[in-house]
Amino acid sequence: MSSSKILQQLLNRYSTLSPLEGKIEESAEIIINSFRNGGKVLACGNGGSSSDADHIVGELMKSFEGHRPLNPDLQKKIKEISPERGDMLSEKLQQGLPAVSLSAHTALTTAIANDINSDVVFAQQVTGLGNKGDVLIGLSTSGNSKNVVDALIVAKAKGLITIGLTGETGGKMKDFCDVLINVPEKRTAYVQELHLPVYHAICMIVECEMFGRK
């Protein structure tokens, strides 16, 4: 399925997102280029946006809607290493796309909050994990979450490409995002309702381009 068809399906269901079509497509292309050049995706947010960050990673790290068999060379090596378990592993495992949710590491995030400052809970992880050419996706319904803004600042300093998912105004995040997807809502629940189909479409486009779809 082509990216244009995925976007058309999205806009048919959520016509209010039509002005953001180009930004959604651009975000998918940025992520695809990063993966093809050995990069990875980092994602962060608070509360419901933290769940969205986890959700994005879940769609990237295993099959979403497509078929993702392991590389034949990897399958062969797995079978050689373990004749007992190799057949099962090479058949069951799916090719993942490297992605990390910065909200998911409880021991680390609480240590950063306790020992340094809660505002830098994501920025500290970008410092350790982020490399030039990686992508940081920051989610904040207001666009003003300090810890997300700080993560974006550090990401830009390290040469990451930054994508923001926010509400209508973009908040303070807009100054630090290479691509800003500011959905046309202000109320938290309504913003998050539109974020989900946006990142689903992005993940679908990425999967189709990286693996094709049967």
PDB file of C-alpha atoms in Angstrom:
ATOM      1  CA  MET A   1       0.000   0.000   0.000  1.00  0.00           C
ATOM      2  CA  SER A   2       1.402   3.392  -0.972  1.00  0.00           C
ATOM      3  CA  SER A   3       1.930   6.269   1.429  1.00  0.00           C
ATOM      4  CA  SER A   4      -0.568   8.336  -0.541  1.00  0.00           C
ATOM      5  CA  LYS A   5      -3.272   5.709  -0.058  1.00  0.00           C
ATOM      6  CA  ILE A   6      -2.558   5.474   3.681  1.00  0.00           C
ATOM      7  CA  LEU A   7      -2.781   9.258   3.967  1.00  0.00           C
ATOM      8  CA  GLN A   8      -5.979   9.358   1.938  1.00  0.00           C
ATOM      9  CA  GLN A   9      -7.574   6.767   4.222  1.00  0.00           C
ATOM     10  CA  LEU A  10      -6.524   8.844   7.225  1.00  0.00           C
ATOM     11  CA  LEU A  11      -7.948  12.062   5.818  1.00  0.00           C
ATOM     12  CA  ASN A  12     -11.173  10.380   4.751  1.00  0.00           C
ATOM     13  CA  ARG A  13     -11.750   9.447   8.382  1.00  0.00           C
ATOM     14  CA  TYR A  14     -10.310  12.604   9.962  1.00  0.00           C
ATOM     15  CA  SER A  15     -10.844  15.462   7.525  1.00  0.00           C
ATOM     16  CA  THR A  16      -9.731  18.067  10.077  1.00  0.00           C
ATOM     17  CA  LEU A  17      -6.187  16.733   9.669  1.00  0.00           C
ATOM     18  CA  SER A  18      -6.048  17.688   5.974  1.00  0.00           C
ATOM     19  CA  PRO A  19      -3.852  20.777   6.544  1.00  0.00           C
ATOM     20  CA  LEU A  20      -1.260  18.511   8.201  1.00  0.00           C
ATOM     21  CA  GLU A  21      -0.992  15.988   5.366  1.00  0.00           C
ATOM     22  CA  GLY A  22       2.393  17.253   4.219  1.00  0.00           C
ATOM     23  CA  LYS A  23       3.846  17.267   7.728  1.00  0.00           C
ATOM     24  CA  ILE A  24       2.629  13.737   8.414  1.00  0.00           C
ATOM     25  CA  GLU A  25       4.181  12.479   5.186  1.00  0.00           C
ATOM     26  CA  GLU A  26       7.401  14.389   5.884  1.00  0.00           C
ATOM     27  CA  SER A  27       7.623  12.849   9.370  1.00  0.00           C
ATOM     28  CA  ALA A  28       7.313   9.355   7.938  1.00  0.00           C
ATOM     29  CA  GLU A  29      10.022  10.090   5.360  1.00  0.00           C
ATOM     30  CA  ILE A  30      12.367  11.401   8.061  1.00  0.00           C
ATOM     31  CA  ILE A  31      11.916   8.242  10.116  1.00  0.00           C
ATOM     32  CA  ILE A  32      12.409   5.997   7.079  1.00  0.00           C
ATOM     33  CA  ASN A  33      15.619   7.799   6.137  1.00  0.00           C
ATOM     34  CA  SER A  34      16.904   7.506   9.686  1.00  0.00           C
ATOM     35  CA  PHE A  35      16.275   3.755   9.794  1.00  0.00           C
ATOM     36  CA  ARG A  36      17.891   3.236   6.394  1.00  0.00           C
ATOM     37  CA  ASN A  37      20.992   5.052   7.628  1.00  0.00           C
ATOM     38  CA  GLY A  38      21.298   3.019  10.821  1.00  0.00           C
ATOM     39  CA  GLY A  39      19.425   5.426  13.070  1.00  0.00           C
ATOM     40  CA  LYS A  40      16.708   4.906  15.629  1.00  0.00           C
ATOM     41  CA  VAL A  41      13.611   6.584  17.025  1.00  0.00           C
ATOM     42  CA  LEU A  42      13.286   7.923  20.556  1.00  0.00           C
ATOM     43  CA  ALA A  43       9.858   8.950  21.854  1.00  0.00           C
ATOM     44  CA  CYS A  44       8.716  10.717  25.002  1.00  0.00           C
ATOM     45  CA  GLY A  45       5.678  12.256  26.663  1.00  0.00           C
ATOM     46  CA  ASN A  46       3.814  12.488  29.953  1.00  0.00           C
ATOM     47  CA  GLY A  47       0.608  10.814  31.103  1.00  0.00           C
ATOM     48  CA  GLY A  48      -1.486   9.840  28.105  1.00  0.00           C
ATOM     49  CA  SER A  49       1.305  11.053  25.843  1.00  0.00           C
ATOM     50  CA  SER A  50       3.653   8.666  27.659  1.00  0.00           C
ATOM     51  CA  SER A  51       1.294   5.861  26.672  1.00  0.00           C
ATOM     52  CA  ASP A  52       1.367   7.181  23.106  1.00  0.00           C
ATOM     53  CA  ALA A  53       5.183   7.101  23.142  1.00  0.00           C
ATOM     54  CA  ASP A  54       5.038   3.465  24.251  1.00  0.00           C
ATOM     55  CA  HIS A  55       2.424   2.787  21.577  1.00  0.00           C
ATOM     56  CA  ILE A  56       4.593   4.212  18.792  1.00  0.00           C
ATOM     57  CA  VAL A  57       7.513   2.047  19.889  1.00  0.00           C
ATOM     58  CA  GLY A  58       5.262  -0.999  19.971  1.00  0.00           C
ATOM     59  CA  GLU A  59       4.220  -0.470  16.347  1.00  0.00           C
ATOM     60  CA  LEU A  60       7.833  -0.057  15.219  1.00  0.00           C
ATOM     61  CA  MET A  61       9.557  -2.837  17.166  1.00  0.00           C
ATOM     62  CA  LYS A  62       7.379  -5.656  15.796  1.00  0.00           C
ATOM     63  CA  SER A  63       4.972  -6.146  12.935  1.00  0.00           C
ATOM     64  CA  PHE A  64       2.109  -3.662  12.825  1.00  0.00           C
ATOM     65  CA  GLU A  65      -0.040  -4.599   9.835  1.00  0.00           C
ATOM     66  CA  GLY A  66       2.564  -6.043   7.509  1.00  0.00           C
ATOM     67  CA  HIS A  67       4.798  -9.087   7.264  1.00  0.00           C
ATOM     68  CA  ARG A  68       8.316  -8.779   8.705  1.00  0.00           C
ATOM     69  CA  PRO A  69      10.339 -11.986   8.361  1.00  0.00           C
ATOM     70  CA  LEU A  70      13.872 -11.966   9.669  1.00  0.00           C
ATOM     71  CA  ASN A  71      16.736 -11.409   7.262  1.00  0.00           C
ATOM     72  CA  PRO A  72      17.672 -14.818   5.736  1.00  0.00           C
ATOM     73  CA  ASP A  73      21.293 -14.463   6.867  1.00  0.00           C
ATOM     74  CA  LEU A  74      20.155 -13.897  10.457  1.00  0.00           C
ATOM     75  CA  GLN A  75      17.784 -16.839  10.244  1.00  0.00           C
ATOM     76  CA  LYS A  76      20.643 -19.036   9.071  1.00  0.00           C
ATOM     77  CA  LYS A  77      22.963 -17.912  11.878  1.00  0.00           C
ATOM     78  CA  ILE A  78      20.306 -18.489  14.523  1.00  0.00           C
ATOM     79  CA  LYS A  79      19.772 -22.037  13.266  1.00  0.00           C
ATOM     80  CA  GLU A  80      23.504 -22.705  13.232  1.00  0.00           C
ATOM     81  CA  ILE A  81      23.936 -21.464  16.803  1.00  0.00           C
ATOM     82  CA  SER A  82      21.058 -23.540  18.161  1.00  0.00           C
ATOM     83  CA  PRO A  83      19.767 -26.502  16.167  1.00  0.00           C
ATOM     84  CA  GLU A  84      17.309 -27.078  19.015  1.00  0.00           C
ATOM     85  CA  ARG A  85      15.746 -23.596  19.183  1.00  0.00           C
ATOM     86  CA  GLY A  86      16.844 -22.085  15.878  1.00  0.00           C
ATOM     87  CA  ASP A  87      13.944 -23.226  13.718  1.00  0.00           C
ATOM     88  CA  MET A  88      11.364 -21.817  16.117  1.00  0.00           C
ATOM     89  CA  LEU A  89      13.214 -18.519  16.622  1.00  0.00           C
ATOM     90  CA  SER A  90      13.860 -17.911  12.931  1.00  0.00           C
ATOM     91  CA  GLU A  91      10.202 -18.623  12.146  1.00  0.00           C
ATOM     92  CA  LYS A  92       8.546 -16.698  14.989  1.00  0.00           C
ATOM     93  CA  LEU A  93      10.744 -13.621  15.361  1.00  0.00           C
ATOM     94  CA  GLN A  94       9.866 -10.513  13.379  1.00  0.00           C
ATOM     95  CA  GLN A  95      12.182  -7.818  12.085  1.00  0.00           C
ATOM     96  CA  GLY A  96      12.008  -4.836  14.411  1.00  0.00           C
ATOM     97  CA  LEU A  97      12.794  -1.199  13.757  1.00  0.00           C
ATOM     98  CA  PRO A  98      14.959   0.273  16.546  1.00  0.00           C
ATOM     99  CA  ALA A  99      12.838   2.484  18.780  1.00  0.00           C
ATOM    100  CA  VAL A 100      12.937   3.381  22.475  1.00  0.00           C
ATOM    101  CA  SER A 101      10.293   4.947  24.704  1.00  0.00           C
ATOM    102  CA  LEU A 102      12.012   7.289  27.155  1.00  0.00           C
ATOM    103  CA  SER A 103       9.025   6.928  29.484  1.00  0.00           C
ATOM    104  CA  ALA A 104       9.482   3.203  30.008  1.00  0.00           C
ATOM    105  CA  HIS A 105      12.519   2.904  32.290  1.00  0.00           C
ATOM    106  CA  THR A 106      11.138   3.322  35.788  1.00  0.00           C
ATOM    107  CA  ALA A 107      14.363   2.831  37.724  1.00  0.00           C
ATOM    108  CA  LEU A 108      16.251   5.248  35.476  1.00  0.00           C
ATOM    109  CA  THR A 109      13.562   7.930  35.283  1.00  0.00           C
ATOM    110  CA  THR A 110      13.021   7.958  39.046  1.00  0.00           C
ATOM    111  CA  ALA A 111      16.778   8.123  39.640  1.00  0.00           C
ATOM    112  CA  ILE A 112      17.094  11.110  37.297  1.00  0.00           C
ATOM    113  CA  ALA A 113      14.123  12.852  38.919  1.00  0.00           C
ATOM    114  CA  ASN A 114      15.470  12.214  42.417  1.00  0.00           C
ATOM    115  CA  ASP A 115      19.189  12.810  41.833  1.00  0.00           C
ATOM    116  CA  ILE A 116      19.126  15.570  39.202  1.00  0.00           C
ATOM    117  CA  ASN A 117      15.783  17.177  38.341  1.00  0.00           C
ATOM    118  CA  SER A 118      12.480  15.875  37.035  1.00  0.00           C
ATOM    119  CA  ASP A 119      12.533  18.407  34.205  1.00  0.00           C
ATOM    120  CA  VAL A 120      15.520  16.635  32.628  1.00  0.00           C
ATOM    121  CA  VAL A 121      14.167  13.088  32.887  1.00  0.00           C
ATOM    122  CA  PHE A 122      14.006  12.792  29.084  1.00  0.00           C
ATOM    123  CA  ALA A 123      16.889  15.124  28.218  1.00  0.00           C
ATOM    124  CA  GLN A 124      19.288  12.989  30.248  1.00  0.00           C
ATOM    125  CA  GLN A 125      18.291   9.916  28.244  1.00  0.00           C
ATOM    126  CA  VAL A 126      18.713  11.771  24.957  1.00  0.00           C
ATOM    127  CA  THR A 127      22.200  12.671  26.140  1.00  0.00           C
ATOM    128  CA  GLY A 128      23.041   8.988  26.548  1.00  0.00           C
ATOM    129  CA  LEU A 129      21.039   7.392  23.734  1.00  0.00           C
ATOM    130  CA  GLY A 130      20.742   9.992  20.998  1.00  0.00           C
ATOM    131  CA  ASN A 131      23.079  10.113  18.028  1.00  0.00           C
ATOM    132  CA  LYS A 132      23.243  12.377  15.000  1.00  0.00           C
ATOM    133  CA  GLY A 133      20.652  11.227  12.476  1.00  0.00           C
ATOM    134  CA  ASP A 134      18.350   9.646  15.045  1.00  0.00           C
ATOM    135  CA  VAL A 135      14.800  10.939  15.441  1.00  0.00           C
ATOM    136  CA  LEU A 136      13.163  12.220  18.629  1.00  0.00           C
ATOM    137  CA  ILE A 137       9.373  12.279  18.711  1.00  0.00           C
ATOM    138  CA  GLY A 138       8.106  14.530  21.496  1.00  0.00           C
ATOM    139  CA  LEU A 139       4.435  14.392  22.454  1.00  0.00           C
ATOM    140  CA  SER A 140       2.700  17.093  24.484  1.00  0.00           C
ATOM    141  CA  THR A 141      -0.910  18.161  24.118  1.00  0.00           C
ATOM    142  CA  SER A 142      -0.082  21.720  25.223  1.00  0.00           C
ATOM    143  CA  GLY A 143       3.357  21.794  23.650  1.00  0.00           C
ATOM    144  CA  ASN A 144       4.685  23.235  26.909  1.00  0.00           C
ATOM    145  CA  SER A 145       5.792  20.172  28.898  1.00  0.00           C
ATOM    146  CA  LYS A 146       9.170  21.217  30.304  1.00  0.00           C
ATOM    147  CA  ASN A 147      10.721  17.771  30.219  1.00  0.00           C
ATOM    148  CA  VAL A 148       9.716  17.260  26.577  1.00  0.00           C
ATOM    149  CA  VAL A 149      10.921  20.728  25.581  1.00  0.00           C
ATOM    150  CA  ASP A 150      14.263  20.107  27.301  1.00  0.00           C
ATOM    151  CA  ALA A 151      14.617  16.774  25.497  1.00  0.00           C
ATOM    152  CA  LEU A 152      14.028  18.495  22.151  1.00  0.00           C
ATOM    153  CA  ILE A 153      16.651  21.143  22.943  1.00  0.00           C
ATOM    154  CA  VAL A 154      19.281  18.511  23.735  1.00  0.00           C
ATOM    155  CA  ALA A 155      18.245  16.455  20.693  1.00  0.00           C
ATOM    156  CA  LYS A 156      18.820  19.381  18.352  1.00  0.00           C
ATOM    157  CA  ALA A 157      22.175  20.077  19.990  1.00  0.00           C
ATOM    158  CA  LYS A 158      23.210  16.463  19.313  1.00  0.00           C
ATOM    159  CA  GLY A 159      22.067  16.474  15.691  1.00  0.00           C
ATOM    160  CA  LEU A 160      18.860  14.471  16.051  1.00  0.00           C
ATOM    161  CA  ILE A 161      15.861  15.322  13.885  1.00  0.00           C
ATOM    162  CA  THR A 162      12.932  16.412  16.030  1.00  0.00           C
ATOM    163  CA  ILE A 163       9.244  15.751  15.425  1.00  0.00           C
ATOM    164  CA  GLY A 164       6.593  17.216  17.707  1.00  0.00           C
ATOM    165  CA  LEU A 165       3.003  16.115  18.189  1.00  0.00           C
ATOM    166  CA  THR A 166       1.060  18.851  19.948  1.00  0.00           C
ATOM    167  CA  GLY A 167      -2.248  20.651  20.100  1.00  0.00           C
ATOM    168  CA  GLU A 168      -3.280  23.583  17.964  1.00  0.00           C
ATOM    169  CA  THR A 169      -0.903  26.281  19.244  1.00  0.00           C
ATOM    170  CA  GLY A 170       2.268  24.166  19.256  1.00  0.00           C
ATOM    171  CA  GLY A 171       3.285  25.761  22.556  1.00  0.00           C
ATOM    172  CA  LYS A 172       6.970  26.223  23.362  1.00  0.00           C
ATOM    173  CA  MET A 173       7.848  23.020  21.520  1.00  0.00           C
ATOM    174  CA  LYS A 174       7.308  24.604  18.124  1.00  0.00           C
ATOM    175  CA  ASP A 175      10.610  26.460  18.371  1.00  0.00           C
ATOM    176  CA  PHE A 176      12.566  23.207  18.714  1.00  0.00           C
ATOM    177  CA  CYS A 177      10.805  20.888  16.243  1.00  0.00           C
ATOM    178  CA  ASP A 178      12.009  20.278  12.706  1.00  0.00           C
ATOM    179  CA  VAL A 179       8.480  19.094  11.956  1.00  0.00           C
ATOM    180  CA  LEU A 180       5.510  20.129  14.093  1.00  0.00           C
ATOM    181  CA  ILE A 181       2.253  18.214  13.798  1.00  0.00           C
ATOM    182  CA  ASN A 182      -0.094  20.492  15.719  1.00  0.00           C
ATOM    183  CA  VAL A 183      -3.517  18.893  15.477  1.00  0.00           C
ATOM    184  CA  PRO A 184      -6.461  21.337  15.426  1.00  0.00           C
ATOM    185  CA  GLU A 185      -7.678  20.827  19.002  1.00  0.00           C
ATOM    186  CA  LYS A 186      -6.873  22.408  22.374  1.00  0.00           C
ATOM    187  CA  ARG A 187      -8.592  20.164  24.917  1.00  0.00           C
ATOM    188  CA  THR A 188      -6.220  17.423  26.114  1.00  0.00           C
ATOM    189  CA  ALA A 189      -8.516  14.484  25.419  1.00  0.00           C
ATOM    190  CA  TYR A 190      -9.378  15.716  21.944  1.00  0.00           C
ATOM    191  CA  VAL A 191      -5.739  16.369  21.059  1.00  0.00           C
ATOM    192  CA  GLN A 192      -4.794  12.844  22.101  1.00  0.00           C
ATOM    193  CA  GLU A 193      -7.701  11.417  20.112  1.00  0.00           C
ATOM    194  CA  LEU A 194      -6.145  12.909  16.976  1.00  0.00           C
ATOM    195  CA  HIS A 195      -2.561  12.016  17.840  1.00  0.00           C
ATOM    196  CA  LEU A 196      -3.320   8.298  17.683  1.00  0.00           C
ATOM    197  CA  PRO A 197      -4.498   8.147  14.039  1.00  0.00           C
ATOM    198  CA  VAL A 198      -1.620  10.448  13.066  1.00  0.00           C
ATOM    199  CA  TYR A 199       1.109   8.226  14.466  1.00  0.00           C
ATOM    200  CA  HIS A 200      -0.677   5.104  13.287  1.00  0.00           C
ATOM    201  CA  ALA A 201      -0.547   6.483   9.751  1.00  0.00           C
ATOM    202  CA  ILE A 202       3.133   7.352  10.153  1.00  0.00           C
ATOM    203  CA  CYS A 203       3.933   3.862  11.423  1.00  0.00           C
ATOM    204  CA  MET A 204       1.971   2.279   8.561  1.00  0.00           C
ATOM    205  CA  ILE A 205       3.875   4.312   5.977  1.00  0.00           C
ATOM    206  CA  VAL A 206       7.200   3.447   7.595  1.00  0.00           C
ATOM    207  CA  GLU A 207       6.382  -0.253   7.704  1.00  0.00           C
ATOM    208  CA  CYS A 208       5.210  -0.334   4.097  1.00  0.00           C
ATOM    209  CA  GLU A 209       8.326   1.437   2.860  1.00  0.00           C
ATOM    210  CA  MET A 210      10.723  -0.671   4.930  1.00  0.00           C
ATOM    211  CA  PHE A 211       9.118  -4.076   4.392  1.00  0.00           C
ATOM    212  CA  GLY A 212       6.347  -3.814   1.816  1.00  0.00           C
ATOM    213  CA  ARG A 213       2.953  -5.306   2.542  1.00  0.00           C
ATOM    214  CA  LYS A 214       1.503  -8.578   1.374  1.00  0.00           C
TER     215      LYS A 214
END
